[in-house]
Short mmCIF file of C-alpha atoms in Angstrom, two decimals:
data_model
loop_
_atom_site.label_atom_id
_atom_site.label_comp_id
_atom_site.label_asym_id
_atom_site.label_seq_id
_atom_site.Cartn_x
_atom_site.Cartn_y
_atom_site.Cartn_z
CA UNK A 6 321.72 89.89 59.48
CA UNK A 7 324.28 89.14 56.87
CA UNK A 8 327.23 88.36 58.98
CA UNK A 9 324.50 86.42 61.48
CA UNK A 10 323.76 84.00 57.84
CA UNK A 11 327.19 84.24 57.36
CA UNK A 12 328.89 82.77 60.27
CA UNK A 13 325.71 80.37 60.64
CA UNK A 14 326.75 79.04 57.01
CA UNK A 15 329.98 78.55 58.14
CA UNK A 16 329.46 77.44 61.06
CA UNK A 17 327.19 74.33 59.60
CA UNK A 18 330.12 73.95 56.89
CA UNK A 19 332.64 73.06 59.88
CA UNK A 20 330.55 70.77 61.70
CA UNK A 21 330.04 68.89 58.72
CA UNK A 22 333.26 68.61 58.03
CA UNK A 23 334.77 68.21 61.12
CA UNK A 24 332.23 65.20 61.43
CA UNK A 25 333.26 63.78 58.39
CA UNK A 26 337.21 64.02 59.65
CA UNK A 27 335.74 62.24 63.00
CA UNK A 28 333.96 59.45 61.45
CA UNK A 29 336.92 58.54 59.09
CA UNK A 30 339.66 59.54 61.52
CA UNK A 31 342.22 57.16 60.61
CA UNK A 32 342.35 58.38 57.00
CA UNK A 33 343.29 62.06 57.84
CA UNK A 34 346.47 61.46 59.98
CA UNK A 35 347.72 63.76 62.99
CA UNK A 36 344.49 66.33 62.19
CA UNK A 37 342.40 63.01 62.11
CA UNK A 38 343.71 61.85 65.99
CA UNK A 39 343.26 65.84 67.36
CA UNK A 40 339.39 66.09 65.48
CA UNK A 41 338.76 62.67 67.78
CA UNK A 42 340.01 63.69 70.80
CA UNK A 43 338.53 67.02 70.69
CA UNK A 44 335.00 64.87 70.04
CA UNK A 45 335.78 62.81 73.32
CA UNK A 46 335.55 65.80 75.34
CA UNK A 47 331.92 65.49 76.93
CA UNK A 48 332.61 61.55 77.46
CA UNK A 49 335.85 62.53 79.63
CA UNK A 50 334.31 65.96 81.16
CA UNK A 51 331.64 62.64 82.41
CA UNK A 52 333.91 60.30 83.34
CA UNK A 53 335.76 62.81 85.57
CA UNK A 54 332.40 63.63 87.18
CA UNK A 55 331.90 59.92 87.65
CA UNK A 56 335.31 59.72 89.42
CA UNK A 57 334.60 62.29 91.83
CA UNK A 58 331.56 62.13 93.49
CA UNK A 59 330.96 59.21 95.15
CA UNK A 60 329.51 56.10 93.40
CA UNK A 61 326.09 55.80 94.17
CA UNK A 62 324.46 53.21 91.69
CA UNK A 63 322.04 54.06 89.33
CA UNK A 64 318.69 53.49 91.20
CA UNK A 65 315.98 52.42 89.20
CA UNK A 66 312.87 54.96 89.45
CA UNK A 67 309.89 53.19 88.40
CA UNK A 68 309.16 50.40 90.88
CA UNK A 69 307.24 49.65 93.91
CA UNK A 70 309.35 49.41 97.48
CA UNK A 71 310.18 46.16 98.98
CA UNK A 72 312.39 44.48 101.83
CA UNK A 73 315.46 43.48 100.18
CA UNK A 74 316.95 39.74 100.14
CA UNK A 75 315.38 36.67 99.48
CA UNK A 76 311.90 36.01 99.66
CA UNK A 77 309.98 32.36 99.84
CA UNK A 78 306.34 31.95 98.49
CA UNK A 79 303.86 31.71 101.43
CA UNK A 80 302.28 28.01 102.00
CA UNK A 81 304.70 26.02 99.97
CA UNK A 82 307.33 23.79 101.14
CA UNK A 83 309.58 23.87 97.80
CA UNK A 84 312.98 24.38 98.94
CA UNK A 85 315.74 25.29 96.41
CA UNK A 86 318.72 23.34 96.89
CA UNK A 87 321.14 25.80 94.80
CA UNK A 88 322.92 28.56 95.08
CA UNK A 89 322.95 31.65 92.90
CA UNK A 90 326.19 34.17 92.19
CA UNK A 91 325.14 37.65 91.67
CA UNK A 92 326.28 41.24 91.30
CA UNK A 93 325.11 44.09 93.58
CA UNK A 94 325.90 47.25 95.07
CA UNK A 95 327.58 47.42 98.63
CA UNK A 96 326.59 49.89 100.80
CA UNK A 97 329.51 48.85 103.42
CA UNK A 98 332.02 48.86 100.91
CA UNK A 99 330.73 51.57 98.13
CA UNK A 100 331.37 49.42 94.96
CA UNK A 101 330.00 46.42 93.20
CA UNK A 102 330.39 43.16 94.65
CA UNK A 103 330.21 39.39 93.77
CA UNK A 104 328.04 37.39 96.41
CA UNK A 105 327.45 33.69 96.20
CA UNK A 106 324.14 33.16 97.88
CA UNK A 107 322.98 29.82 99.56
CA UNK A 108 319.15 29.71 97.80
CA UNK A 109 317.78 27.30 100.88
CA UNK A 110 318.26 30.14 103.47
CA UNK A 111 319.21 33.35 101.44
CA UNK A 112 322.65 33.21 103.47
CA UNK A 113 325.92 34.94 101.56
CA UNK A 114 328.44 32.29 101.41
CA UNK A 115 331.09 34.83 100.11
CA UNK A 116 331.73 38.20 99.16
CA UNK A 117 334.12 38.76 96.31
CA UNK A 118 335.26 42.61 95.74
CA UNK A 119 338.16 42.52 92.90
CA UNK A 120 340.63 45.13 92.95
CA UNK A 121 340.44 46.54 89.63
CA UNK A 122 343.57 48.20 89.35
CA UNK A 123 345.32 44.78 90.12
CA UNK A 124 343.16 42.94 87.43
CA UNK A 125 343.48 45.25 84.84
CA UNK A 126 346.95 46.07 84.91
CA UNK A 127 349.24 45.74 82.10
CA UNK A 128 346.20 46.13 79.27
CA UNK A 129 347.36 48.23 76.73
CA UNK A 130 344.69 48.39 74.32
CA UNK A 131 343.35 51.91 73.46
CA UNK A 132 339.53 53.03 72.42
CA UNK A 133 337.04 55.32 71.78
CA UNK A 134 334.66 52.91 73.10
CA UNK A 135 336.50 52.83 76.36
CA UNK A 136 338.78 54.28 78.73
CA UNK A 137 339.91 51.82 81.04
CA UNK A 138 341.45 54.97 83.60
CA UNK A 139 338.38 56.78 83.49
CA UNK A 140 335.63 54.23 83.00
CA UNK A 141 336.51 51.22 84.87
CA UNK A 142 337.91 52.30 88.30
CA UNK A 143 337.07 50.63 91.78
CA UNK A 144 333.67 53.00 91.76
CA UNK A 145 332.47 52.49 88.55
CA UNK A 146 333.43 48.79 87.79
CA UNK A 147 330.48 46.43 87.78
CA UNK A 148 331.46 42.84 86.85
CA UNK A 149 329.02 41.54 84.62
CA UNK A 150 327.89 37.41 84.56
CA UNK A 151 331.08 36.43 86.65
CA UNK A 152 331.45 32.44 86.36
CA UNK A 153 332.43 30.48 89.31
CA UNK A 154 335.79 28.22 88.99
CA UNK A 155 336.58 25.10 90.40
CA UNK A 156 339.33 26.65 92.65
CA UNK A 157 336.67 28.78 94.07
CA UNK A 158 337.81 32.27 92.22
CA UNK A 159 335.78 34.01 89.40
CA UNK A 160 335.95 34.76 85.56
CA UNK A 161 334.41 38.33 85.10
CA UNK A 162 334.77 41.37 83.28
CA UNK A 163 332.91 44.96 82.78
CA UNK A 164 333.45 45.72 79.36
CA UNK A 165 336.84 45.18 79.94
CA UNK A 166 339.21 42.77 79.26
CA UNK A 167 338.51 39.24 80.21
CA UNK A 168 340.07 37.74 84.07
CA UNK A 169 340.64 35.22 86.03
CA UNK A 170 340.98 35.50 89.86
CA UNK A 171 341.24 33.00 92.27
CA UNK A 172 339.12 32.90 95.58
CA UNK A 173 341.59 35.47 97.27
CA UNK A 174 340.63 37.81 94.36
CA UNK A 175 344.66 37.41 93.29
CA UNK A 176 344.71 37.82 89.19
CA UNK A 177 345.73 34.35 87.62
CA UNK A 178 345.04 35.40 84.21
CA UNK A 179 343.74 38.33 81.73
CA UNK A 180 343.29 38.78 78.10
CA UNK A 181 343.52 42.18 77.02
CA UNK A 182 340.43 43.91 75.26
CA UNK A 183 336.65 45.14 75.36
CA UNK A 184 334.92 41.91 76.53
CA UNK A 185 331.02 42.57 77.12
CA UNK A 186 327.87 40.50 77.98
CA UNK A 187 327.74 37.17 78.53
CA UNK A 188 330.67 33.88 79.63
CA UNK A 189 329.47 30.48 78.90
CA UNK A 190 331.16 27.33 79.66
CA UNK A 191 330.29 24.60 76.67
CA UNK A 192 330.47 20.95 77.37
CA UNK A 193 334.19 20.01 76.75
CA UNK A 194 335.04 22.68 79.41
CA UNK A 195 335.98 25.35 77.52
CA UNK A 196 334.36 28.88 77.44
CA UNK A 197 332.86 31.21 75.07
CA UNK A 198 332.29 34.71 75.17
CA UNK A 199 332.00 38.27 73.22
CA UNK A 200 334.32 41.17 72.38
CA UNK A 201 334.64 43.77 70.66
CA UNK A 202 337.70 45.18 68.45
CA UNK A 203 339.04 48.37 70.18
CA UNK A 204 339.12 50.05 67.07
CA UNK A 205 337.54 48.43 63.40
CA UNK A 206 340.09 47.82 60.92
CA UNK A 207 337.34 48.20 58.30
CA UNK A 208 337.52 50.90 56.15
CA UNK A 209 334.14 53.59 56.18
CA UNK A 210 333.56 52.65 59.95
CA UNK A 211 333.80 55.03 62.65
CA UNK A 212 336.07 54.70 65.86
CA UNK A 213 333.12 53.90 68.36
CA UNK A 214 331.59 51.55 65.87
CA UNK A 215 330.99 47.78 67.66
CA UNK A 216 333.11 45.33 65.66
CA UNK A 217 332.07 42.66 67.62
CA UNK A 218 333.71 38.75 67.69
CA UNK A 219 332.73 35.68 69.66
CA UNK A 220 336.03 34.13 71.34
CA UNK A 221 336.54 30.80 72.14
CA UNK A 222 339.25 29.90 74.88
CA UNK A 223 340.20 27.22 77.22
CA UNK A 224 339.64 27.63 81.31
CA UNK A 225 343.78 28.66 81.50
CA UNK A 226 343.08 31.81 79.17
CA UNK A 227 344.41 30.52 76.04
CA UNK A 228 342.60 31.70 73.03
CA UNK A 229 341.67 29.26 70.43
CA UNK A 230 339.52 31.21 68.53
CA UNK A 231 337.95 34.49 67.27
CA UNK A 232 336.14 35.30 64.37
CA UNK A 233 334.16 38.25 63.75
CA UNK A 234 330.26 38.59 63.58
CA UNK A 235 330.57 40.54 60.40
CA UNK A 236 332.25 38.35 58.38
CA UNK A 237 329.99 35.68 59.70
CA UNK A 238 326.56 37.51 58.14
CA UNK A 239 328.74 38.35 55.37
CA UNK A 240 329.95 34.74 54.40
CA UNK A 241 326.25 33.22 54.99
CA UNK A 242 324.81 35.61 52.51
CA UNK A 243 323.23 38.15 55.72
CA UNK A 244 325.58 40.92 55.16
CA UNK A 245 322.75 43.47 53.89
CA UNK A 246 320.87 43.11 57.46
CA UNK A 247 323.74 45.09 58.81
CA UNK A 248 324.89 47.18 55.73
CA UNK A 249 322.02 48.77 54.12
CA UNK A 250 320.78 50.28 56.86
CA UNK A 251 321.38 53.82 57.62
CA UNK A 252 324.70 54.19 59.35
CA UNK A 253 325.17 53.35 63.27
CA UNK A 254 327.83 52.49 65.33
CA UNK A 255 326.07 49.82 67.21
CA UNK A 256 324.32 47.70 64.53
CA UNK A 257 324.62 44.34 65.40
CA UNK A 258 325.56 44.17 69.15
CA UNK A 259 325.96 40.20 70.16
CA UNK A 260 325.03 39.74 73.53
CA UNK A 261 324.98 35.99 73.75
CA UNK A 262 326.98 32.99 72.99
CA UNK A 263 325.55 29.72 74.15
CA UNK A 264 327.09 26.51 73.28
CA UNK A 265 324.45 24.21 73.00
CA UNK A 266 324.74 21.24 75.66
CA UNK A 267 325.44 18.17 72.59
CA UNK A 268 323.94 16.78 69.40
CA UNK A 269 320.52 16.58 69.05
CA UNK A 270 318.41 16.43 66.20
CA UNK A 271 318.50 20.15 65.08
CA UNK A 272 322.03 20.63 66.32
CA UNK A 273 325.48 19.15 66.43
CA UNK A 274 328.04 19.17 69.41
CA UNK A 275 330.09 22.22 68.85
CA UNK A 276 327.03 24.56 67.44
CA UNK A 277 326.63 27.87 69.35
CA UNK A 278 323.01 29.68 69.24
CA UNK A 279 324.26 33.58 68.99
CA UNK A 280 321.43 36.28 70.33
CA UNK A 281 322.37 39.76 67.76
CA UNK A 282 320.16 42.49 69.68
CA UNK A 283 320.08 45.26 67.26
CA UNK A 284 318.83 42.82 64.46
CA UNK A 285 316.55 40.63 66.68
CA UNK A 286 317.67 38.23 65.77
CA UNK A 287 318.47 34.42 67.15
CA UNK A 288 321.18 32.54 64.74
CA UNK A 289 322.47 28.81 64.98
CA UNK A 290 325.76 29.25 64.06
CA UNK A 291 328.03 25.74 63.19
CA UNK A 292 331.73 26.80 63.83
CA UNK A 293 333.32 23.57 62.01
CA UNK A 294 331.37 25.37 58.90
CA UNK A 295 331.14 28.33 59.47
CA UNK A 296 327.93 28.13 58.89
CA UNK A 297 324.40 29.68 59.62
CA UNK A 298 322.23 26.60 59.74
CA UNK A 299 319.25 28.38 61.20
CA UNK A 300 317.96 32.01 62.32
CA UNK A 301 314.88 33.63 63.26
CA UNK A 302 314.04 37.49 63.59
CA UNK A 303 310.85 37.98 65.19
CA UNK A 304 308.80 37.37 66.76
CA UNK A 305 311.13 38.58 69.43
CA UNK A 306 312.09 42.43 69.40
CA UNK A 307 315.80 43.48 71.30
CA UNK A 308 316.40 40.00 73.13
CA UNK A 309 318.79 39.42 75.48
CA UNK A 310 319.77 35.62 76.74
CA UNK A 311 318.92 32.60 74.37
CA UNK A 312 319.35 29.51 76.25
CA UNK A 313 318.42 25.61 75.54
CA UNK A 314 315.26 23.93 77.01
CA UNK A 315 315.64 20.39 76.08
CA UNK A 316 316.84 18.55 72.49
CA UNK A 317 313.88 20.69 70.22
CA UNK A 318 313.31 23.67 72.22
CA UNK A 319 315.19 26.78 72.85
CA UNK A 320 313.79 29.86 75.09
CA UNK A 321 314.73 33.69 74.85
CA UNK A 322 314.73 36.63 77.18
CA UNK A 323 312.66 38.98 74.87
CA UNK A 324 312.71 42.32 75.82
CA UNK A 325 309.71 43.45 73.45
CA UNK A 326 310.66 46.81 72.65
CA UNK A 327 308.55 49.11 71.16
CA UNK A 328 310.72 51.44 68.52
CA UNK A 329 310.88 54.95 67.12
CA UNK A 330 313.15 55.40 64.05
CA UNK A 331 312.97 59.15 64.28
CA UNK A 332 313.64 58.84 68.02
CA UNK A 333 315.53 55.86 68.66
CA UNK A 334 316.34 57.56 72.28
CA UNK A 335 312.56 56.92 73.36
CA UNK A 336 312.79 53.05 72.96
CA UNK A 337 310.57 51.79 75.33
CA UNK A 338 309.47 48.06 76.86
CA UNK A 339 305.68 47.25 74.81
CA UNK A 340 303.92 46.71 78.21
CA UNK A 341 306.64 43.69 79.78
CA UNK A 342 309.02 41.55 78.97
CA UNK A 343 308.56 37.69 77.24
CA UNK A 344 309.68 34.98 77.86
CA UNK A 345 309.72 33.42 74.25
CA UNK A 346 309.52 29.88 73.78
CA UNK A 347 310.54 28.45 70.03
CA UNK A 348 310.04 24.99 69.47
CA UNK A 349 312.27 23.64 66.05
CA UNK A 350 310.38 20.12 65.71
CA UNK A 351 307.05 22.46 65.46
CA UNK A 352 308.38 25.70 64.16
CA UNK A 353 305.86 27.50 66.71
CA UNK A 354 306.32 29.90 69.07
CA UNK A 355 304.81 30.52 72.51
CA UNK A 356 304.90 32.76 76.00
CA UNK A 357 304.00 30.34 78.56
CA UNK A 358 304.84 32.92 81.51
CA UNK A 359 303.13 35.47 79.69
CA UNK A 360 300.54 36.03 82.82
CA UNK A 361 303.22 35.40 85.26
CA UNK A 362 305.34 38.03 83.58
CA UNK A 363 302.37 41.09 83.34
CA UNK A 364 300.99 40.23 87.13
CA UNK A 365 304.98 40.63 88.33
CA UNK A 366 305.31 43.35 85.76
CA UNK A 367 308.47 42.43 84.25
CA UNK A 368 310.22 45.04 82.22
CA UNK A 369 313.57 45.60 82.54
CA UNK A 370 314.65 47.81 79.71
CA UNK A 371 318.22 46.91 77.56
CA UNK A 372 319.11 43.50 79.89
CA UNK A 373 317.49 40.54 81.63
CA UNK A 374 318.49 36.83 81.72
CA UNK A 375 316.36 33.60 81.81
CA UNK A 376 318.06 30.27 82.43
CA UNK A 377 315.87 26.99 82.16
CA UNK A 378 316.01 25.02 85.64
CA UNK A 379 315.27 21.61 86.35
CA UNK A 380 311.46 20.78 86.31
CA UNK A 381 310.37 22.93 83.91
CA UNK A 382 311.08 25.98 85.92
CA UNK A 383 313.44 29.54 85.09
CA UNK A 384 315.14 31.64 86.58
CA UNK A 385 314.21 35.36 85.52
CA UNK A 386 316.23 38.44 86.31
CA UNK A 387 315.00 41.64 85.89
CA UNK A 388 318.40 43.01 85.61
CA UNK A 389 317.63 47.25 85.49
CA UNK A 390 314.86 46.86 88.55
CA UNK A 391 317.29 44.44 90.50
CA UNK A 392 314.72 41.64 91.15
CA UNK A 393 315.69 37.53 90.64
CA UNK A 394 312.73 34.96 90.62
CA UNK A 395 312.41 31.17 90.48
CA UNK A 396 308.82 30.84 88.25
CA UNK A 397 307.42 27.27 88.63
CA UNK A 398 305.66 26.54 85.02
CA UNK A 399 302.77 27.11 86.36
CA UNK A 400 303.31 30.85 86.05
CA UNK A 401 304.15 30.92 90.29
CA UNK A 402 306.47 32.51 92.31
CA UNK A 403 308.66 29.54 94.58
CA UNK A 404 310.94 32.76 95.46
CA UNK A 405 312.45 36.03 94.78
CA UNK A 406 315.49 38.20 95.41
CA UNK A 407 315.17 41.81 95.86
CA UNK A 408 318.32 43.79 95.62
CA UNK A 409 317.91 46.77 97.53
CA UNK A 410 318.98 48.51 100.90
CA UNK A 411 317.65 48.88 104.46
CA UNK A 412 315.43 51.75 102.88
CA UNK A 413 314.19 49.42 100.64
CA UNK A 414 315.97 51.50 97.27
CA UNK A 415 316.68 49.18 94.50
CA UNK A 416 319.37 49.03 93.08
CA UNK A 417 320.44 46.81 89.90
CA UNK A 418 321.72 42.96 89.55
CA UNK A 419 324.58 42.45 86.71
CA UNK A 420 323.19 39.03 84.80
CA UNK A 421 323.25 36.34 87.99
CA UNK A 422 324.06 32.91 87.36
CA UNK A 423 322.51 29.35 88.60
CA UNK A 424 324.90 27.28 90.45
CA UNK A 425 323.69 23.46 90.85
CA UNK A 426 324.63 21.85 93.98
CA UNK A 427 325.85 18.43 92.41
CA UNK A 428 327.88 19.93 89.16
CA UNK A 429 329.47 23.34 90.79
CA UNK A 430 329.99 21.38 94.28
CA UNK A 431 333.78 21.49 93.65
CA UNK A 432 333.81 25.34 93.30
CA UNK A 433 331.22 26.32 95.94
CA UNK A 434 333.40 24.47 98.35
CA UNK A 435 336.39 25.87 97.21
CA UNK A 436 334.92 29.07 97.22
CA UNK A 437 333.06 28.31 101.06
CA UNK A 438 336.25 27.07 102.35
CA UNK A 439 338.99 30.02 101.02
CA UNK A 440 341.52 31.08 103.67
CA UNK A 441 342.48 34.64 102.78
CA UNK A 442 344.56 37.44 104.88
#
């Protein structure tokens, strides 16, 4: 009984303190590196099972069977005259693929299907976050809100660093690093987007903690800018929403970065509207400041997608999460998903697909994207259940997209993105009319 205590005491006295070495690796030199590889050991025992067996996606277990493909609403003659690029599984090829779809008949115009190696090659970055060998090869790479160019080809990445490949799939461009979540294209052309530093630089903070910057660059890959969340909430007088918190390694986690389309009465041209999951919060961030001129908390809870309505209204992709501090692992959807509308000349708030979203039972879990069309309607993707509608404002159904195969098993979309016919024509053509060997 006394050597059981005794060896149980020590035992608890060398986790702690090989968790301490672990958390502040950096500090405690050559025995700091071997404690955090030792700690990566499940995450690359899982990646190696990942790279063996084959890639089946992960199938979503909690939904109703359906044909696949796209789906009109019965008795209406509504016609969509876009097209839509999206991210699925392919059966025939066993890996994630790219399709641009032709909304008016549901036909795939093209089929993109990167070669990762090829795109990723030359990256030298190394994380704890990530392994690009063992976490982003041809089976387990799943491009995430790919943009279309204008010479047909594709901006994408998977939490990965950021490329550019032309309609051929050959790699024009790449910037090295952890890029995650959304690409958005502001109105001078250039793009924003989101990364995340491979390893914080900030003392105290461990080496999977999410140090997390949006990045400004021009179409050709040249970055103009990056600045870190952090010191944003930091210099705006926010800092304590992230640092007196109990310790995590994911507290912030910036999924959105959405230029907003010009000025307007609660915005200037240049302003980017920022959606921080792990706070819920929405911010109105003013670059030329660097400045927090406006941000809300609630009533949204884990939102993903913030996008602009019109020159006073802004919607949001709320997830409406219901949380467990003592178990964050059960997070779970409160009944469906919102789509939140805030309206800054009223300061009010309201769900005007509420009904539409609990009859279609809406309720993806961590992702989901909702993009204001023209008309008053959105486009909702339920990203984890691997459904895409077009909902009228009315609350109706014009159509839907079911990804799923022949045995009607769903799998999941990757964030799809709206293409208008009239302001992407040059890139759907290009993209249409690609000669490739």
């Amino acid at each position: 009984m006394w050597a059981v205590g005794l060896l149980s005491l020590c035992g608890a006295v060398i986790t702690i303190a090989f968790g301490a070495i672990v958390a502040q690796a950096d500090r405690h030199g050559a025995l700091g590196k071997a404690a955090a590889q030792i700690a990566s050991i499940p995450n690359t025992l899982a990646g190696v099972y990942h790279g063996l067996f084959p890639n089946r996606p992960k199938l979503v277990l909690d939904y109703v069977p359906e044909p696949g493909g796209l789906h009109y609403a019965a008795g209406q003659s509504f016609v969509d005259p876009g097209y839509v690029l999206l991210t699925e599984f392919s059966n025939a090829r066993q890996q994630r693929v790219i399709r641009l779809m032709r909304l008016s008949d549901g036909k795939m115009l093209r089929e993109y299907a990167p070669d990762v190696r090829a795109m990723l090659q030359g990256s030298t970055f190394r994380s704890a976050i990530v392994d690009l060998q063992r976490d982003k090869t041809q089976r387990l790479y799943f491009p995430m809100h790919p943009m279309l160019t204008n010479d047909g080809g594709l901006i994408l990445h998977d939490t990965s660093p950021l490329t550019r490949i032309d309609a051929c799939g050959k790699r024009q461009w790449m910037i090295d690093g952890i890029f995650h979540h959304a690409v958005e294209r502001a109105p001078d052309g250039t793009l924003w987007a989101a990364d995340r530093q491979p390893r914080s630089r900030r003392p105290g903070l461990g080496p999977l903690f999410g140090d997390e910057n949006i990045v400004h660059l021009r179409a050709d890959g040249t970055v103009l800018r990056r600045e870190a969340i952090i010191d944003i909430l930091d210099r705006n007088g926010l800092g304590y929403l992230w640092r007196s918190r109990p310790y995590q390694d994911d507290p912030i986690h910036l999924n959105d970065v959405q230029p907003v389309p010009g000025d307007g009465p609660y915005w200037h041209a240049g302003d980017l509207l920022l959606s921080l999951r792990n706070l819920s919060m929405i911010a109105l961030y003013r670059p030329t400041e660097g400045r927090i001129v406006w941000h809300r908390e609630v009533p949204w809870r884990f939102q993903h997608d913030v996008a602009v309505i019109d020159d006073h209204r802004i919607s949001v992709f709320d997830n409406n999460w219901r949380w467990n501090w003592q178990a964050p692992e059960k997070v779970e959807t409160d009944g469906h998903n919102r789509l939140l509308v805030y309206d800054f000349a009223a300061d009010t708030v309201s769900d005007p697909l509420g009904e539409a979203f609990r009859k279609l039972d809406i309720r993806t879990h961590a992702q989901g994207r909702a993009m204001p069309l023209p008309g008053g309607d959105f486009l909702i993707e339920e990203t984890e259940r691997g459904r895409l509608f077009r909902i009228a404002p009315d609350g109706s159904v014009r159509w839907r997209y079911v990804s799923a195969d022949p045995d009607q098993h769903r799998y999941e979309l990757r964030w799809s993105r709206y293409l208008d016919p009239i302001a992407d024509k040059v890139g759907i053509q290009a993209a249409v009319n690609a000669k490739c060997e």
